[in-house]
């Protein structure tokens, strides 16, 4: 980023960047899919998914009028968001439901920015959201995870050229779209292996009377739909360049 004054930085953040070539869109998608399909690298990258997951809980809790008390992120890539308010009702249902679909929703919002060539804006909005979330983190690993992610995004947005920012932004967006699907399968596998009344699906069962397995299927349908829509939008935006 070349701006030195506040006004110049704002202008650069919200300016449009050049549309990438079609092969970059395709290549970043393939790399994101490969990462989500791995073992060890996925475990590390899954921390970003957990940040989005807990952020989804937190945002909907605030929007539904609940009092948010804190977020904890753990090294096993689990997390918990604690809020106070009515223990049932639509606000609580939406709060619990939001977690597993949040990464895919983040991915779709990323697609909207990319379609308008607002690559730097996407990166900086991500930084702002991470900074806001940091205020709610209540454990050391959570702080480390959020600060590390924010530092990476900031470094790319501030110190790298436009082409590198484009590669990173497209990879990040693809990753969130693809990575939104795998945790749903992991959730169902965990429910079969070690049933727990504390999973989001089983909490929704308690709140609504609808089977937890049905809620897992709903999570999967939403996230697969978001992935399909994202693929269609991103590829159609790049296809005319072929």
PDB file of C-alpha atoms in Angstrom:
ATOM      1  CA  UNK A   1       0.000   0.000   0.000  1.00  0.00           C
ATOM      2  CA  UNK A   2       1.499   3.306  -1.101  1.00  0.00           C
ATOM      3  CA  UNK A   3      -0.697   5.825   0.719  1.00  0.00           C
ATOM      4  CA  UNK A   4       0.898   7.875   3.498  1.00  0.00           C
ATOM      5  CA  UNK A   5      -2.023   9.998   4.767  1.00  0.00           C
ATOM      6  CA  UNK A   6      -5.296   8.686   6.182  1.00  0.00           C
ATOM      7  CA  UNK A   7      -7.229   9.940   3.152  1.00  0.00           C
ATOM      8  CA  UNK A   8      -4.854   8.206   0.751  1.00  0.00           C
ATOM      9  CA  UNK A   9      -5.102   4.928   2.667  1.00  0.00           C
ATOM     10  CA  UNK A  10      -8.914   5.079   2.619  1.00  0.00           C
ATOM     11  CA  UNK A  11      -8.881   5.806  -1.115  1.00  0.00           C
ATOM     12  CA  UNK A  12      -6.619   2.817  -1.747  1.00  0.00           C
ATOM     13  CA  UNK A  13      -8.671   0.505   0.458  1.00  0.00           C
ATOM     14  CA  UNK A  14     -11.938   1.274  -1.327  1.00  0.00           C
ATOM     15  CA  UNK A  15     -10.543   1.585  -4.839  1.00  0.00           C
ATOM     16  CA  UNK A  16     -11.099  -1.152  -7.393  1.00  0.00           C
ATOM     17  CA  UNK A  17      -8.320  -3.494  -8.448  1.00  0.00           C
ATOM     18  CA  UNK A  18      -7.753  -5.206 -11.768  1.00  0.00           C
ATOM     19  CA  UNK A  19      -9.795  -8.339 -12.448  1.00  0.00           C
ATOM     20  CA  UNK A  20      -7.559 -11.441 -12.226  1.00  0.00           C
ATOM     21  CA  UNK A  21      -7.012 -13.875 -15.055  1.00  0.00           C
ATOM     22  CA  UNK A  22      -9.263 -16.944 -15.149  1.00  0.00           C
ATOM     23  CA  UNK A  23      -6.446 -19.344 -14.259  1.00  0.00           C
ATOM     24  CA  UNK A  24      -5.815 -17.525 -10.963  1.00  0.00           C
ATOM     25  CA  UNK A  25      -9.462 -17.985  -9.965  1.00  0.00           C
ATOM     26  CA  UNK A  26      -9.244 -21.682 -10.830  1.00  0.00           C
ATOM     27  CA  UNK A  27      -5.826 -22.273  -9.253  1.00  0.00           C
ATOM     28  CA  UNK A  28      -6.693 -20.681  -5.918  1.00  0.00           C
ATOM     29  CA  UNK A  29      -9.861 -22.771  -5.767  1.00  0.00           C
ATOM     30  CA  UNK A  30      -7.903 -25.978  -6.384  1.00  0.00           C
ATOM     31  CA  UNK A  31      -5.348 -25.086  -3.701  1.00  0.00           C
ATOM     32  CA  UNK A  32      -8.132 -24.318  -1.209  1.00  0.00           C
ATOM     33  CA  UNK A  33      -9.799 -27.672  -1.952  1.00  0.00           C
ATOM     34  CA  UNK A  34      -6.476 -29.480  -1.541  1.00  0.00           C
ATOM     35  CA  UNK A  35      -5.873 -27.791   1.827  1.00  0.00           C
ATOM     36  CA  UNK A  36      -9.302 -28.711   3.167  1.00  0.00           C
ATOM     37  CA  UNK A  37      -8.729 -32.318   2.028  1.00  0.00           C
ATOM     38  CA  UNK A  38      -5.476 -32.733   3.976  1.00  0.00           C
ATOM     39  CA  UNK A  39      -4.809 -33.853   7.531  1.00  0.00           C
ATOM     40  CA  UNK A  40      -2.233 -31.739   9.386  1.00  0.00           C
ATOM     41  CA  UNK A  41      -2.478 -28.534   7.319  1.00  0.00           C
ATOM     42  CA  UNK A  42      -6.264 -28.637   7.636  1.00  0.00           C
ATOM     43  CA  UNK A  43      -6.003 -28.884  11.406  1.00  0.00           C
ATOM     44  CA  UNK A  44      -3.982 -25.662  11.464  1.00  0.00           C
ATOM     45  CA  UNK A  45      -6.162 -23.864   8.909  1.00  0.00           C
ATOM     46  CA  UNK A  46      -9.309 -24.977  10.740  1.00  0.00           C
ATOM     47  CA  UNK A  47      -8.570 -22.348  13.393  1.00  0.00           C
ATOM     48  CA  UNK A  48      -9.718 -19.732  10.864  1.00  0.00           C
ATOM     49  CA  UNK A  49     -12.979 -21.662  10.427  1.00  0.00           C
ATOM     50  CA  UNK A  50     -13.433 -21.705  14.204  1.00  0.00           C
ATOM     51  CA  UNK A  51     -12.963 -17.934  14.324  1.00  0.00           C
ATOM     52  CA  UNK A  52     -15.719 -17.526  11.732  1.00  0.00           C
ATOM     53  CA  UNK A  53     -17.920 -20.101  13.508  1.00  0.00           C
ATOM     54  CA  UNK A  54     -17.735 -18.392  16.889  1.00  0.00           C
ATOM     55  CA  UNK A  55     -17.980 -14.983  15.247  1.00  0.00           C
ATOM     56  CA  UNK A  56     -21.255 -16.112  13.676  1.00  0.00           C
ATOM     57  CA  UNK A  57     -22.629 -17.108  17.079  1.00  0.00           C
ATOM     58  CA  UNK A  58     -21.511 -13.785  18.561  1.00  0.00           C
ATOM     59  CA  UNK A  59     -22.899 -11.574  15.790  1.00  0.00           C
ATOM     60  CA  UNK A  60     -26.326 -13.224  15.792  1.00  0.00           C
ATOM     61  CA  UNK A  61     -26.437 -13.209  19.600  1.00  0.00           C
ATOM     62  CA  UNK A  62     -25.920  -9.431  19.588  1.00  0.00           C
ATOM     63  CA  UNK A  63     -28.407  -8.940  16.738  1.00  0.00           C
ATOM     64  CA  UNK A  64     -31.058 -10.902  18.624  1.00  0.00           C
ATOM     65  CA  UNK A  65     -30.636  -8.804  21.759  1.00  0.00           C
ATOM     66  CA  UNK A  66     -28.626 -11.239  23.851  1.00  0.00           C
ATOM     67  CA  UNK A  67     -25.803 -10.043  26.122  1.00  0.00           C
ATOM     68  CA  UNK A  68     -22.490 -11.362  24.850  1.00  0.00           C
ATOM     69  CA  UNK A  69     -20.043 -12.183  27.643  1.00  0.00           C
ATOM     70  CA  UNK A  70     -17.088 -13.693  25.790  1.00  0.00           C
ATOM     71  CA  UNK A  71     -15.549 -16.050  23.259  1.00  0.00           C
ATOM     72  CA  UNK A  72     -12.948 -18.756  23.864  1.00  0.00           C
ATOM     73  CA  UNK A  73     -10.955 -20.489  21.114  1.00  0.00           C
ATOM     74  CA  UNK A  74      -9.063 -23.688  21.893  1.00  0.00           C
ATOM     75  CA  UNK A  75      -6.005 -25.377  20.400  1.00  0.00           C
ATOM     76  CA  UNK A  76      -8.063 -28.425  19.366  1.00  0.00           C
ATOM     77  CA  UNK A  77      -9.946 -26.010  17.020  1.00  0.00           C
ATOM     78  CA  UNK A  78     -13.059 -26.068  19.185  1.00  0.00           C
ATOM     79  CA  UNK A  79     -14.558 -22.919  20.634  1.00  0.00           C
ATOM     80  CA  UNK A  80     -17.362 -21.561  22.758  1.00  0.00           C
ATOM     81  CA  UNK A  81     -19.346 -18.339  22.699  1.00  0.00           C
ATOM     82  CA  UNK A  82     -21.157 -17.413  25.903  1.00  0.00           C
ATOM     83  CA  UNK A  83     -24.167 -15.094  25.914  1.00  0.00           C
ATOM     84  CA  UNK A  84     -26.874 -14.261  28.409  1.00  0.00           C
ATOM     85  CA  UNK A  85     -30.562 -13.944  27.800  1.00  0.00           C
ATOM     86  CA  UNK A  86     -33.658 -16.052  27.350  1.00  0.00           C
ATOM     87  CA  UNK A  87     -32.597 -19.737  27.222  1.00  0.00           C
ATOM     88  CA  UNK A  88     -35.053 -20.545  24.452  1.00  0.00           C
ATOM     89  CA  UNK A  89     -37.004 -18.804  21.703  1.00  0.00           C
ATOM     90  CA  UNK A  90     -36.091 -17.652  18.214  1.00  0.00           C
ATOM     91  CA  UNK A  91     -33.117 -15.541  19.317  1.00  0.00           C
ATOM     92  CA  UNK A  92     -31.440 -18.508  20.971  1.00  0.00           C
ATOM     93  CA  UNK A  93     -32.257 -20.797  18.041  1.00  0.00           C
ATOM     94  CA  UNK A  94     -30.736 -18.399  15.518  1.00  0.00           C
ATOM     95  CA  UNK A  95     -27.678 -17.878  17.707  1.00  0.00           C
ATOM     96  CA  UNK A  96     -26.972 -21.599  17.909  1.00  0.00           C
ATOM     97  CA  UNK A  97     -27.781 -22.159  14.221  1.00  0.00           C
ATOM     98  CA  UNK A  98     -25.424 -19.423  12.999  1.00  0.00           C
ATOM     99  CA  UNK A  99     -22.144 -21.130  13.888  1.00  0.00           C
ATOM    100  CA  UNK A 100     -21.884 -23.877  11.295  1.00  0.00           C
ATOM    101  CA  UNK A 101     -23.111 -21.749   8.416  1.00  0.00           C
ATOM    102  CA  UNK A 102     -20.972 -18.697   9.278  1.00  0.00           C
ATOM    103  CA  UNK A 103     -17.813 -19.728   7.326  1.00  0.00           C
ATOM    104  CA  UNK A 104     -19.852 -20.280   4.163  1.00  0.00           C
ATOM    105  CA  UNK A 105     -21.648 -16.959   4.624  1.00  0.00           C
ATOM    106  CA  UNK A 106     -18.267 -15.246   5.037  1.00  0.00           C
ATOM    107  CA  UNK A 107     -17.184 -16.911   1.800  1.00  0.00           C
ATOM    108  CA  UNK A 108     -20.233 -15.620  -0.061  1.00  0.00           C
ATOM    109  CA  UNK A 109     -19.641 -12.090   1.194  1.00  0.00           C
ATOM    110  CA  UNK A 110     -16.071 -12.455  -0.037  1.00  0.00           C
ATOM    111  CA  UNK A 111     -17.407 -13.427  -3.460  1.00  0.00           C
ATOM    112  CA  UNK A 112     -19.457 -10.217  -3.619  1.00  0.00           C
ATOM    113  CA  UNK A 113     -16.356  -8.114  -2.954  1.00  0.00           C
ATOM    114  CA  UNK A 114     -14.309 -10.034  -5.508  1.00  0.00           C
ATOM    115  CA  UNK A 115     -16.966  -9.718  -8.196  1.00  0.00           C
ATOM    116  CA  UNK A 116     -16.698  -5.950  -7.774  1.00  0.00           C
ATOM    117  CA  UNK A 117     -12.881  -6.070  -7.732  1.00  0.00           C
ATOM    118  CA  UNK A 118     -12.774  -4.696  -4.164  1.00  0.00           C
ATOM    119  CA  UNK A 119      -9.915  -6.935  -3.122  1.00  0.00           C
ATOM    120  CA  UNK A 120      -8.173  -4.577  -0.682  1.00  0.00           C
ATOM    121  CA  UNK A 121     -11.527  -3.620   0.857  1.00  0.00           C
ATOM    122  CA  UNK A 122     -12.242  -7.295   1.519  1.00  0.00           C
ATOM    123  CA  UNK A 123      -8.922  -7.672   3.333  1.00  0.00           C
ATOM    124  CA  UNK A 124      -9.396  -4.556   5.450  1.00  0.00           C
ATOM    125  CA  UNK A 125     -12.963  -5.370   6.431  1.00  0.00           C
ATOM    126  CA  UNK A 126     -11.658  -8.751   7.554  1.00  0.00           C
ATOM    127  CA  UNK A 127      -9.073  -6.968   9.715  1.00  0.00           C
ATOM    128  CA  UNK A 128     -11.727  -4.733  11.269  1.00  0.00           C
ATOM    129  CA  UNK A 129     -13.956  -7.702  12.092  1.00  0.00           C
ATOM    130  CA  UNK A 130     -11.033  -9.583  13.638  1.00  0.00           C
ATOM    131  CA  UNK A 131     -10.157  -6.533  15.743  1.00  0.00           C
ATOM    132  CA  UNK A 132     -13.744  -6.300  16.984  1.00  0.00           C
ATOM    133  CA  UNK A 133     -13.752 -10.001  17.817  1.00  0.00           C
ATOM    134  CA  UNK A 134     -10.471  -9.647  19.702  1.00  0.00           C
ATOM    135  CA  UNK A 135     -12.264  -7.473  22.268  1.00  0.00           C
ATOM    136  CA  UNK A 136     -14.467 -10.456  23.131  1.00  0.00           C
ATOM    137  CA  UNK A 137     -11.777 -13.131  23.402  1.00  0.00           C
ATOM    138  CA  UNK A 138     -11.305 -14.468  26.931  1.00  0.00           C
ATOM    139  CA  UNK A 139      -8.342 -16.857  26.681  1.00  0.00           C
ATOM    140  CA  UNK A 140      -4.705 -16.682  25.577  1.00  0.00           C
ATOM    141  CA  UNK A 141      -4.941 -19.149  22.694  1.00  0.00           C
ATOM    142  CA  UNK A 142      -7.927 -17.255  21.354  1.00  0.00           C
ATOM    143  CA  UNK A 143      -5.971 -13.990  21.428  1.00  0.00           C
ATOM    144  CA  UNK A 144      -3.015 -15.674  19.719  1.00  0.00           C
ATOM    145  CA  UNK A 145      -5.245 -17.159  17.010  1.00  0.00           C
ATOM    146  CA  UNK A 146      -7.106 -13.935  16.219  1.00  0.00           C
ATOM    147  CA  UNK A 147      -4.002 -11.710  16.371  1.00  0.00           C
ATOM    148  CA  UNK A 148      -2.035 -14.129  14.190  1.00  0.00           C
ATOM    149  CA  UNK A 149      -4.780 -14.259  11.580  1.00  0.00           C
ATOM    150  CA  UNK A 150      -5.194 -10.489  11.622  1.00  0.00           C
ATOM    151  CA  UNK A 151      -1.441  -9.921  11.327  1.00  0.00           C
ATOM    152  CA  UNK A 152      -1.283 -12.186   8.281  1.00  0.00           C
ATOM    153  CA  UNK A 153      -4.137 -10.379   6.540  1.00  0.00           C
ATOM    154  CA  UNK A 154      -2.696  -6.971   7.430  1.00  0.00           C
ATOM    155  CA  UNK A 155       0.750  -7.938   6.175  1.00  0.00           C
ATOM    156  CA  UNK A 156      -0.655  -9.042   2.828  1.00  0.00           C
ATOM    157  CA  UNK A 157      -2.827  -5.941   2.451  1.00  0.00           C
ATOM    158  CA  UNK A 158      -0.129  -3.429   3.469  1.00  0.00           C
ATOM    159  CA  UNK A 159       3.163  -4.822   2.207  1.00  0.00           C
ATOM    160  CA  UNK A 160       2.371  -6.836  -0.925  1.00  0.00           C
ATOM    161  CA  UNK A 161       1.528  -5.742  -4.478  1.00  0.00           C
ATOM    162  CA  UNK A 162      -1.919  -5.908  -6.009  1.00  0.00           C
ATOM    163  CA  UNK A 163      -1.298  -9.284  -7.652  1.00  0.00           C
ATOM    164  CA  UNK A 164      -0.374 -10.977  -4.362  1.00  0.00           C
ATOM    165  CA  UNK A 165      -3.392  -9.456  -2.643  1.00  0.00           C
ATOM    166  CA  UNK A 166      -5.603 -10.893  -5.383  1.00  0.00           C
ATOM    167  CA  UNK A 167      -4.144 -14.384  -4.966  1.00  0.00           C
ATOM    168  CA  UNK A 168      -4.606 -14.225  -1.190  1.00  0.00           C
ATOM    169  CA  UNK A 169      -8.153 -12.829  -1.364  1.00  0.00           C
ATOM    170  CA  UNK A 170      -9.320 -15.432  -3.871  1.00  0.00           C
ATOM    171  CA  UNK A 171      -7.692 -18.232  -1.894  1.00  0.00           C
ATOM    172  CA  UNK A 172      -9.263 -16.984   1.347  1.00  0.00           C
ATOM    173  CA  UNK A 173     -12.713 -16.779  -0.241  1.00  0.00           C
ATOM    174  CA  UNK A 174     -12.457 -20.222  -1.821  1.00  0.00           C
ATOM    175  CA  UNK A 175     -11.161 -21.623   1.459  1.00  0.00           C
ATOM    176  CA  UNK A 176     -14.102 -20.309   3.469  1.00  0.00           C
ATOM    177  CA  UNK A 177     -16.586 -21.676   0.929  1.00  0.00           C
ATOM    178  CA  UNK A 178     -14.992 -25.123   0.787  1.00  0.00           C
ATOM    179  CA  UNK A 179     -14.036 -25.293   4.470  1.00  0.00           C
ATOM    180  CA  UNK A 180     -17.610 -24.597   5.519  1.00  0.00           C
ATOM    181  CA  UNK A 181     -18.594 -28.084   4.365  1.00  0.00           C
ATOM    182  CA  UNK A 182     -16.045 -30.345   6.069  1.00  0.00           C
ATOM    183  CA  UNK A 183     -16.883 -29.432   9.721  1.00  0.00           C
ATOM    184  CA  UNK A 184     -20.482 -30.513   9.139  1.00  0.00           C
ATOM    185  CA  UNK A 185     -19.316 -34.040   8.256  1.00  0.00           C
ATOM    186  CA  UNK A 186     -16.931 -33.942  11.205  1.00  0.00           C
ATOM    187  CA  UNK A 187     -19.819 -32.946  13.461  1.00  0.00           C
ATOM    188  CA  UNK A 188     -21.932 -35.930  12.428  1.00  0.00           C
ATOM    189  CA  UNK A 189     -18.971 -38.300  12.769  1.00  0.00           C
ATOM    190  CA  UNK A 190     -18.339 -36.984  16.281  1.00  0.00           C
ATOM    191  CA  UNK A 191     -22.013 -37.341  17.198  1.00  0.00           C
ATOM    192  CA  UNK A 192     -21.899 -41.003  16.170  1.00  0.00           C
ATOM    193  CA  UNK A 193     -18.587 -41.684  17.896  1.00  0.00           C
ATOM    194  CA  UNK A 194     -19.160 -39.695  21.076  1.00  0.00           C
ATOM    195  CA  UNK A 195     -22.698 -38.303  21.448  1.00  0.00           C
ATOM    196  CA  UNK A 196     -22.878 -35.017  23.346  1.00  0.00           C
ATOM    197  CA  UNK A 197     -25.851 -32.823  24.249  1.00  0.00           C
ATOM    198  CA  UNK A 198     -23.613 -29.773  23.861  1.00  0.00           C
ATOM    199  CA  UNK A 199     -23.089 -29.879  20.074  1.00  0.00           C
ATOM    200  CA  UNK A 200     -24.895 -27.180  18.106  1.00  0.00           C
ATOM    201  CA  UNK A 201     -27.104 -29.765  16.396  1.00  0.00           C
ATOM    202  CA  UNK A 202     -28.132 -31.335  19.705  1.00  0.00           C
ATOM    203  CA  UNK A 203     -28.749 -27.951  21.303  1.00  0.00           C
ATOM    204  CA  UNK A 204     -31.048 -27.166  18.384  1.00  0.00           C
ATOM    205  CA  UNK A 205     -32.805 -30.490  18.991  1.00  0.00           C
ATOM    206  CA  UNK A 206     -33.431 -29.430  22.585  1.00  0.00           C
ATOM    207  CA  UNK A 207     -34.657 -25.995  21.518  1.00  0.00           C
ATOM    208  CA  UNK A 208     -36.910 -27.086  18.637  1.00  0.00           C
ATOM    209  CA  UNK A 209     -37.696 -30.774  19.089  1.00  0.00           C
ATOM    210  CA  UNK A 210     -36.280 -31.449  15.600  1.00  0.00           C
ATOM    211  CA  UNK A 211     -33.701 -34.251  15.459  1.00  0.00           C
ATOM    212  CA  UNK A 212     -30.067 -33.249  15.707  1.00  0.00           C
ATOM    213  CA  UNK A 213     -29.342 -35.316  12.602  1.00  0.00           C
ATOM    214  CA  UNK A 214     -31.866 -33.243  10.677  1.00  0.00           C
ATOM    215  CA  UNK A 215     -30.093 -30.083  11.795  1.00  0.00           C
ATOM    216  CA  UNK A 216     -26.774 -31.513  10.595  1.00  0.00           C
ATOM    217  CA  UNK A 217     -28.429 -32.128   7.220  1.00  0.00           C
ATOM    218  CA  UNK A 218     -29.665 -28.528   7.194  1.00  0.00           C
ATOM    219  CA  UNK A 219     -26.149 -27.238   7.932  1.00  0.00           C
ATOM    220  CA  UNK A 220     -24.825 -29.380   5.102  1.00  0.00           C
ATOM    221  CA  UNK A 221     -27.498 -28.259   2.639  1.00  0.00           C
ATOM    222  CA  UNK A 222     -26.900 -24.575   3.381  1.00  0.00           C
ATOM    223  CA  UNK A 223     -23.125 -24.851   3.092  1.00  0.00           C
ATOM    224  CA  UNK A 224     -23.190 -26.989  -0.048  1.00  0.00           C
ATOM    225  CA  UNK A 225     -25.639 -24.515  -1.574  1.00  0.00           C
ATOM    226  CA  UNK A 226     -23.333 -21.630  -0.679  1.00  0.00           C
ATOM    227  CA  UNK A 227     -20.384 -23.475  -2.223  1.00  0.00           C
ATOM    228  CA  UNK A 228     -22.317 -24.183  -5.428  1.00  0.00           C
ATOM    229  CA  UNK A 229     -23.430 -20.553  -5.690  1.00  0.00           C
ATOM    230  CA  UNK A 230     -19.905 -19.309  -5.020  1.00  0.00           C
ATOM    231  CA  UNK A 231     -18.437 -21.598  -7.680  1.00  0.00           C
ATOM    232  CA  UNK A 232     -21.032 -20.441 -10.201  1.00  0.00           C
ATOM    233  CA  UNK A 233     -20.508 -16.737  -9.485  1.00  0.00           C
ATOM    234  CA  UNK A 234     -16.718 -16.839  -9.435  1.00  0.00           C
ATOM    235  CA  UNK A 235     -16.378 -18.975 -12.529  1.00  0.00           C
ATOM    236  CA  UNK A 236     -18.911 -16.938 -14.530  1.00  0.00           C
ATOM    237  CA  UNK A 237     -17.047 -13.775 -13.617  1.00  0.00           C
ATOM    238  CA  UNK A 238     -13.798 -15.263 -14.923  1.00  0.00           C
ATOM    239  CA  UNK A 239     -15.136 -17.287 -17.873  1.00  0.00           C
ATOM    240  CA  UNK A 240     -15.419 -14.344 -20.364  1.00  0.00           C
ATOM    241  CA  UNK A 241     -11.639 -13.978 -20.146  1.00  0.00           C
ATOM    242  CA  UNK A 242     -11.184 -17.477 -21.630  1.00  0.00           C
TER     243      UNK A 242
END
